[in-house]
PDB file of C-alpha atoms in Angstrom:
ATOM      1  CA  UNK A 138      12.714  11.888  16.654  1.00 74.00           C
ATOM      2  CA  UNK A 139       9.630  13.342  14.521  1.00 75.00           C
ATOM      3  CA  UNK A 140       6.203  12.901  15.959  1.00 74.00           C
ATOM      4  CA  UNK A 141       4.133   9.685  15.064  1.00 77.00           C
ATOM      5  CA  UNK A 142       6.959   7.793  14.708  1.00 83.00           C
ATOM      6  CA  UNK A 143       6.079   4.655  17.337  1.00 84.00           C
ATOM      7  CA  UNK A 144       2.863   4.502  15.128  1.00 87.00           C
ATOM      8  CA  UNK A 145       4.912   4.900  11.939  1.00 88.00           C
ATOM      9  CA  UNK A 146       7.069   2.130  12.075  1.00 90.00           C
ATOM     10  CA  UNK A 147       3.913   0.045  13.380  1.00 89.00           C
ATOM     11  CA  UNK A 148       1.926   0.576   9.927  1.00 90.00           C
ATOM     12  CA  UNK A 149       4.695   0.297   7.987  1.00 90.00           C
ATOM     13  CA  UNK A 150       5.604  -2.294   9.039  1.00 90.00           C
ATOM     14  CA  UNK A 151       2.681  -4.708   8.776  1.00 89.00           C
ATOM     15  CA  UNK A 152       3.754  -4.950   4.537  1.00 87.00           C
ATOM     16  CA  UNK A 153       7.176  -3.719   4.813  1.00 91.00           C
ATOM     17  CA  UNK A 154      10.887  -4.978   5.825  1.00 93.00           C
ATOM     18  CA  UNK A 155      12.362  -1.382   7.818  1.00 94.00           C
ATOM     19  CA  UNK A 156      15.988  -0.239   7.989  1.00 95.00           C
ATOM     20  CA  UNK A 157      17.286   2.388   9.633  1.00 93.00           C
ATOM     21  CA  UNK A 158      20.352   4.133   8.114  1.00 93.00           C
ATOM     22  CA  UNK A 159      21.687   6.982   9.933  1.00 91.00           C
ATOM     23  CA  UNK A 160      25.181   8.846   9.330  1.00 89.00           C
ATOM     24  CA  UNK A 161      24.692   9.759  13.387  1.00 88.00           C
ATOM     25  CA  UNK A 162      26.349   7.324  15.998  1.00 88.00           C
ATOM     26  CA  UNK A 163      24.511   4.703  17.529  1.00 87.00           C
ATOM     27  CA  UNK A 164      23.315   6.598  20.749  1.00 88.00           C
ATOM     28  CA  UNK A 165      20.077   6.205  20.089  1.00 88.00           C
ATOM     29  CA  UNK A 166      19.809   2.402  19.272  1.00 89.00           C
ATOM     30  CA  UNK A 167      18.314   1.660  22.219  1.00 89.00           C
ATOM     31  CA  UNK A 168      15.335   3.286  21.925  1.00 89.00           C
ATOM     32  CA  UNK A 169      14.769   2.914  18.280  1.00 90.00           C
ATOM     33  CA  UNK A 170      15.028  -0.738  19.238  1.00 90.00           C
ATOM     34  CA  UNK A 171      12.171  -0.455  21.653  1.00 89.00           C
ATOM     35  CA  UNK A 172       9.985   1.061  18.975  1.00 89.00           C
ATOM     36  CA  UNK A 173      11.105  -0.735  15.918  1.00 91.00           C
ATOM     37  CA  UNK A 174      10.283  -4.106  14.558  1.00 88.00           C
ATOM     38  CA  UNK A 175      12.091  -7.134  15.583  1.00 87.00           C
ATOM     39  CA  UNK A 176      13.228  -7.784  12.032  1.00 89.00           C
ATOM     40  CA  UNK A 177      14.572  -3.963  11.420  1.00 92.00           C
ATOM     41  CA  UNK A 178      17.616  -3.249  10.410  1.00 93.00           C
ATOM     42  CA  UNK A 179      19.772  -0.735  12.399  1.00 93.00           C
ATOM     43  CA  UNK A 180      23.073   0.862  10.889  1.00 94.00           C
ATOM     44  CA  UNK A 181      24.577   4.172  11.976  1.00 94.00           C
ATOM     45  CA  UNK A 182      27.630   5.706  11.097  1.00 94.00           C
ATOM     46  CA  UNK A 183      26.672   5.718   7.144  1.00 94.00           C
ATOM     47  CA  UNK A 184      28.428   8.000   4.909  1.00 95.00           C
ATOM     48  CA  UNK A 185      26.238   8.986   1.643  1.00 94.00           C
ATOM     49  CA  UNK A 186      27.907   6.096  -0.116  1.00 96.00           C
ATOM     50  CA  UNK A 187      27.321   3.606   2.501  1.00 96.00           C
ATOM     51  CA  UNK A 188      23.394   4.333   1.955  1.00 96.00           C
ATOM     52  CA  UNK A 189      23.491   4.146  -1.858  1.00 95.00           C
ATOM     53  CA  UNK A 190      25.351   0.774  -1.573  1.00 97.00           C
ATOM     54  CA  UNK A 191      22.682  -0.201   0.852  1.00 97.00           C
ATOM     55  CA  UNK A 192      19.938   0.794  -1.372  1.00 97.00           C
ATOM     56  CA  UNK A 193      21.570  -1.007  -4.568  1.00 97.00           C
ATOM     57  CA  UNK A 194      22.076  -4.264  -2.616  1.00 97.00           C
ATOM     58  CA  UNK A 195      18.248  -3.864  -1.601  1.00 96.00           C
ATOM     59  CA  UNK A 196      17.360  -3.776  -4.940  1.00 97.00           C
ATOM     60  CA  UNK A 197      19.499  -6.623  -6.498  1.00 97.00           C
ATOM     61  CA  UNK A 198      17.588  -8.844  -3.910  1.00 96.00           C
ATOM     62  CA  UNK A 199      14.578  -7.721  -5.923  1.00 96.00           C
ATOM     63  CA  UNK A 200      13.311  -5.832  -3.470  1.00 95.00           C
ATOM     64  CA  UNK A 201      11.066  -2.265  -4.066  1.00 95.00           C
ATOM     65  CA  UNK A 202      12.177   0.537  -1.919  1.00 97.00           C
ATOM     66  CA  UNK A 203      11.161   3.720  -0.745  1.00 95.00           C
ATOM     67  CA  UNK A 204      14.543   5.597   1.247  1.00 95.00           C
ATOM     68  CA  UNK A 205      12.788   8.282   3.255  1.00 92.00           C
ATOM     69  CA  UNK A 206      15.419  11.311   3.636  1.00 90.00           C
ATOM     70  CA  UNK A 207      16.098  14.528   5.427  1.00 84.00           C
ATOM     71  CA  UNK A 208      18.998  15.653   4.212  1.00 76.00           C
ATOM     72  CA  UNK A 209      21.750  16.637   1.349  1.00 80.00           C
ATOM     73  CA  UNK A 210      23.902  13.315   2.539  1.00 85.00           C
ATOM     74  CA  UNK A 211      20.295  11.127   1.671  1.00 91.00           C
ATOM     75  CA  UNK A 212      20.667  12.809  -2.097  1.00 90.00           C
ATOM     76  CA  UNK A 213      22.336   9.867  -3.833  1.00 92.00           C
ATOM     77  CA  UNK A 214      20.325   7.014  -1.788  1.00 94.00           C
ATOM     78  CA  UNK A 215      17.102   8.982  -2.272  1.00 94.00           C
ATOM     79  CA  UNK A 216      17.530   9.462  -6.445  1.00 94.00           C
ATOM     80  CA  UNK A 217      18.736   5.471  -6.018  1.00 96.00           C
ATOM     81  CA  UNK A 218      15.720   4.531  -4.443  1.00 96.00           C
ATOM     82  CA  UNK A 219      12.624   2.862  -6.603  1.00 96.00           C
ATOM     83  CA  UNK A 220      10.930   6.037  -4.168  1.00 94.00           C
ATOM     84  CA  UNK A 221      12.735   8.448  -2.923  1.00 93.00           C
ATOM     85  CA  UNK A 222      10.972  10.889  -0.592  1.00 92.00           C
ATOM     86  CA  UNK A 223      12.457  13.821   1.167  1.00 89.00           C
ATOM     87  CA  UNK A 224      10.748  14.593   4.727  1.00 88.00           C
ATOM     88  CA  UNK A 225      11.421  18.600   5.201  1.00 86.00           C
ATOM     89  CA  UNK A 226      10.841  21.363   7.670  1.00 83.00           C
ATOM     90  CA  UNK A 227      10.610  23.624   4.841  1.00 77.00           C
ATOM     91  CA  UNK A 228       9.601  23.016   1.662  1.00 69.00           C
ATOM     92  CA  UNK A 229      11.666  25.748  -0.131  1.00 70.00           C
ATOM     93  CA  UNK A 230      14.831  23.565   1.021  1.00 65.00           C
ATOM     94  CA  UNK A 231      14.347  20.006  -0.519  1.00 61.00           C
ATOM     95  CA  UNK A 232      16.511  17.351  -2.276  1.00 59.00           C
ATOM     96  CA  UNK A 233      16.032  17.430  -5.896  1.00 68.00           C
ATOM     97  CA  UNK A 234      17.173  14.400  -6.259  1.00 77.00           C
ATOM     98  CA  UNK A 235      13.666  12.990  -4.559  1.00 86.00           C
ATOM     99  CA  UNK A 236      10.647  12.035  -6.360  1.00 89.00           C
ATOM    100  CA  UNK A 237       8.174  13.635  -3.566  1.00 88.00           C
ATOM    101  CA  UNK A 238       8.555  16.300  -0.668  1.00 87.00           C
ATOM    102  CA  UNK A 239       6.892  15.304   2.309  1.00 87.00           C
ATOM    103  CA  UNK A 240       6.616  18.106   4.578  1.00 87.00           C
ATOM    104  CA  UNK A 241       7.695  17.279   8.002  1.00 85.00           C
ATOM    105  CA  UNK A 242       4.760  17.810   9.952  1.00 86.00           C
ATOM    106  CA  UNK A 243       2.620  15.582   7.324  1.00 87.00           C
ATOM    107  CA  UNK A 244       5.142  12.949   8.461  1.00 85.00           C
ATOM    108  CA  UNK A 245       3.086  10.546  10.902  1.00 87.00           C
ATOM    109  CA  UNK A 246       0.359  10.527   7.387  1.00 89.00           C
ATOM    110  CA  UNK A 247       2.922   8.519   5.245  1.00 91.00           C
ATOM    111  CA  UNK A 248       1.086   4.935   5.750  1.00 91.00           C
ATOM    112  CA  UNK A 249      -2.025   7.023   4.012  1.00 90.00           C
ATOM    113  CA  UNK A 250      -0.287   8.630   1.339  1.00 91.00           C
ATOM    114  CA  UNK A 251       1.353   5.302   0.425  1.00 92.00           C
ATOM    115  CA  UNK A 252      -2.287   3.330   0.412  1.00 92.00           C
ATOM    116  CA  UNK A 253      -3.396   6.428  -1.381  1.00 94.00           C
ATOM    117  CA  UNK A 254      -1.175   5.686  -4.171  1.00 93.00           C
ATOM    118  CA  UNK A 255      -1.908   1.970  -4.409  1.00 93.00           C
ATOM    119  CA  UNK A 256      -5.881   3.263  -4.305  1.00 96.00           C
ATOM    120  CA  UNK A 257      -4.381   5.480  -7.283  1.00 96.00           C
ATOM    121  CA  UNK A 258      -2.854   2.756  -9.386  1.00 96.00           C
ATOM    122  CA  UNK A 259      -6.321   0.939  -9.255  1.00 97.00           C
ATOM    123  CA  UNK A 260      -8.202   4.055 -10.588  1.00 97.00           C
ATOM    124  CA  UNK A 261      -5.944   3.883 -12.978  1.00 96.00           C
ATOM    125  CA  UNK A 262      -6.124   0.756 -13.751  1.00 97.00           C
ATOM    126  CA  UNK A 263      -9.775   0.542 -13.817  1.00 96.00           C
ATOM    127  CA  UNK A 264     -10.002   3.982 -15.918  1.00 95.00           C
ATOM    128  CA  UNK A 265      -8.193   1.953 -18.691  1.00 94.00           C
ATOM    129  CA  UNK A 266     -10.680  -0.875 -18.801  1.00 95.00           C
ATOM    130  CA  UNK A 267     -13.187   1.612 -18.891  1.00 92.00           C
ATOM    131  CA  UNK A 268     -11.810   3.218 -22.028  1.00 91.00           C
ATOM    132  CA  UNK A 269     -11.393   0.291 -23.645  1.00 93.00           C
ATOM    133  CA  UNK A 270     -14.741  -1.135 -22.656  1.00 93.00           C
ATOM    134  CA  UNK A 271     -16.153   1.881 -24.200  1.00 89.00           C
ATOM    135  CA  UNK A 272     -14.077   1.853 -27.394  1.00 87.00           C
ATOM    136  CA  UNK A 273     -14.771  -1.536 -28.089  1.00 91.00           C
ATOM    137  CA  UNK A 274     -18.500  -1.319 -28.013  1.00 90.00           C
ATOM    138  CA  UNK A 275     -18.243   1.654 -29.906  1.00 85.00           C
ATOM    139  CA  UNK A 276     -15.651  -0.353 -32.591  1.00 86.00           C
ATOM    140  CA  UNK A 277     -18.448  -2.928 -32.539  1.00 90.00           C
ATOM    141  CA  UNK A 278     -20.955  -0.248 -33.608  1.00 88.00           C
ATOM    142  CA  UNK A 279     -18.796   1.328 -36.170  1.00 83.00           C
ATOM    143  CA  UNK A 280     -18.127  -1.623 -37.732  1.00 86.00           C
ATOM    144  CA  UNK A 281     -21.279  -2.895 -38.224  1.00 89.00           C
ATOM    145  CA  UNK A 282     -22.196   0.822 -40.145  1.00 86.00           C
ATOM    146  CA  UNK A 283     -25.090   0.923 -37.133  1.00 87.00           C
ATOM    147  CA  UNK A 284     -23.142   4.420 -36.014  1.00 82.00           C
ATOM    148  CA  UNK A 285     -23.357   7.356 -37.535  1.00 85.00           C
ATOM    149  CA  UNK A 286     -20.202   9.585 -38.008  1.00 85.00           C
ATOM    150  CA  UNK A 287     -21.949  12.619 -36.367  1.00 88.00           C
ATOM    151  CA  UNK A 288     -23.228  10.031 -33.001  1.00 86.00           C
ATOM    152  CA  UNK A 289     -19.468   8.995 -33.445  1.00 83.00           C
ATOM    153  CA  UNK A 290     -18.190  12.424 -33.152  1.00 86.00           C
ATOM    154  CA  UNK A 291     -19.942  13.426 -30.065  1.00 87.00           C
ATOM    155  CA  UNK A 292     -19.532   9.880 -28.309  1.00 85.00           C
ATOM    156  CA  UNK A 293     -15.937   9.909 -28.840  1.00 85.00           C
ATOM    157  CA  UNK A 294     -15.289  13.623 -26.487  1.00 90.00           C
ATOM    158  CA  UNK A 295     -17.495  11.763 -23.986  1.00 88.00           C
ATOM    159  CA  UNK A 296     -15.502   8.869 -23.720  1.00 87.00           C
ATOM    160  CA  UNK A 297     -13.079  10.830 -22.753  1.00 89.00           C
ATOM    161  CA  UNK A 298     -15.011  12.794 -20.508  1.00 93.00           C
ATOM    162  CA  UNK A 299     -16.304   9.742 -18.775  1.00 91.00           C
ATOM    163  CA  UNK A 300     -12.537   8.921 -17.728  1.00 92.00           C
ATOM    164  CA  UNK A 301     -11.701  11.982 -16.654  1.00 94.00           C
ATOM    165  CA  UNK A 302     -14.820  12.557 -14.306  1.00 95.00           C
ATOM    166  CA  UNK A 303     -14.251   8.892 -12.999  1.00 95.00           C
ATOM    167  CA  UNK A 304     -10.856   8.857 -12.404  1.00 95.00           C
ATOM    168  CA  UNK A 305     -11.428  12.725 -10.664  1.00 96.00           C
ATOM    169  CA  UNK A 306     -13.972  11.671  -8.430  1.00 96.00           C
ATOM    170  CA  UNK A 307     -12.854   8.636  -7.441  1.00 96.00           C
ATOM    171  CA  UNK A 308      -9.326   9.468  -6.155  1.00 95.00           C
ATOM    172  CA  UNK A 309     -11.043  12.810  -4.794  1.00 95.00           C
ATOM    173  CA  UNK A 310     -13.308  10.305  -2.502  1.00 95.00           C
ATOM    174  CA  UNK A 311     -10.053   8.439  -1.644  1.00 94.00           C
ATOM    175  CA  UNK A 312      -8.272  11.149  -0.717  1.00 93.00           C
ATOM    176  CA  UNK A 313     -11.176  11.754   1.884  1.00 92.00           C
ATOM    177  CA  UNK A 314     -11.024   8.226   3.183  1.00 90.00           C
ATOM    178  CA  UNK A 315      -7.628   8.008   3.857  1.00 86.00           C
ATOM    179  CA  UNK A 316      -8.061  11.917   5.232  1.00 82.00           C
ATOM    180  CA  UNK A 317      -5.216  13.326   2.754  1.00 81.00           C
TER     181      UNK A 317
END
């Protein structure tokens, strides 16, 4: 078992349903059990094909999921996956079939990489209102004749600007709060 992992499976799963699907036998159930969830799931024994049905039946429940994976036989379940992120001791040797590469000893920070990208999708979010905030103002202003084409010419670049520097500092303080 990687390091962290008791306090993994705890913040994860405060907002999230956890399975467990392992090609390995079941030898370790028992103590996954004692630090798992009451409501995980726990299959062993799963070929690569097994774990891509999985992941397909997950997701014709409507259900979002991220497949964490170590391995070549996590390749198919992992590119299946609405996330697929391989965990690996080295980051020369990675599925490409994965949309990130966690390196293994990062592992016990996935809870703050996963808020991180939530915080991210706000930015963005907010970035865009921004932008249009500041377009339509300056719409207003060009409409009316009020702006002249050389004020519009430098106020356009620093609209753009503006975003940039906002959306850079902001997930730059995130990053810091959530110690990524």
């Amino acid at each position: 078992f990687r390091a962290n992992l008791h306090s993994l499976f705890k913040a994860l799963s405060k907002y999230n349903l956890i399975s467990i699907l392992s090609g390995d036998n079941n030898q370790s159930e028992a103590e996954l059990k004692s630090i798992l969830p009451t409501n995980s799931e726990l299959l062993f024994n799963q070929q690569p094909l097994q774990k891509l049905a999985y992941i397909k039946q997950l997701q014709q429940k409507e259900r979002t999921v991220l497949m964490l994976g170590d391995g070549l036989n996590d390749a198919g379940a992992l590119k299946q996956a609405d996330v697929g992120v391989s965990v690996s001791d080295d980051l020369n040797r990675f599925s490409p079939a994965s949309d990130a590469i966690l390196e293994a000893k990062s592992f016990g920070y996935l809870p703050n990489f996963i808020q991180y990208s939530k915080d991210c999708i706000k930015v963005i979010k907010i970035s865009f209102l921004i932008s249009w905030l500041y377009n339509s103002v300056g719409l207003f202003f060009a409409v009316q004749g009020l702006l002249s084409p050389v004020i519009a010419a430098v106020l356009m670049p620093l609209s753009s600007i503006s975003v940039v520097v906002f959306t850079n500092v902001s997930t730059r303080v995130l990053a810091r709060k959530r110690k990524i």
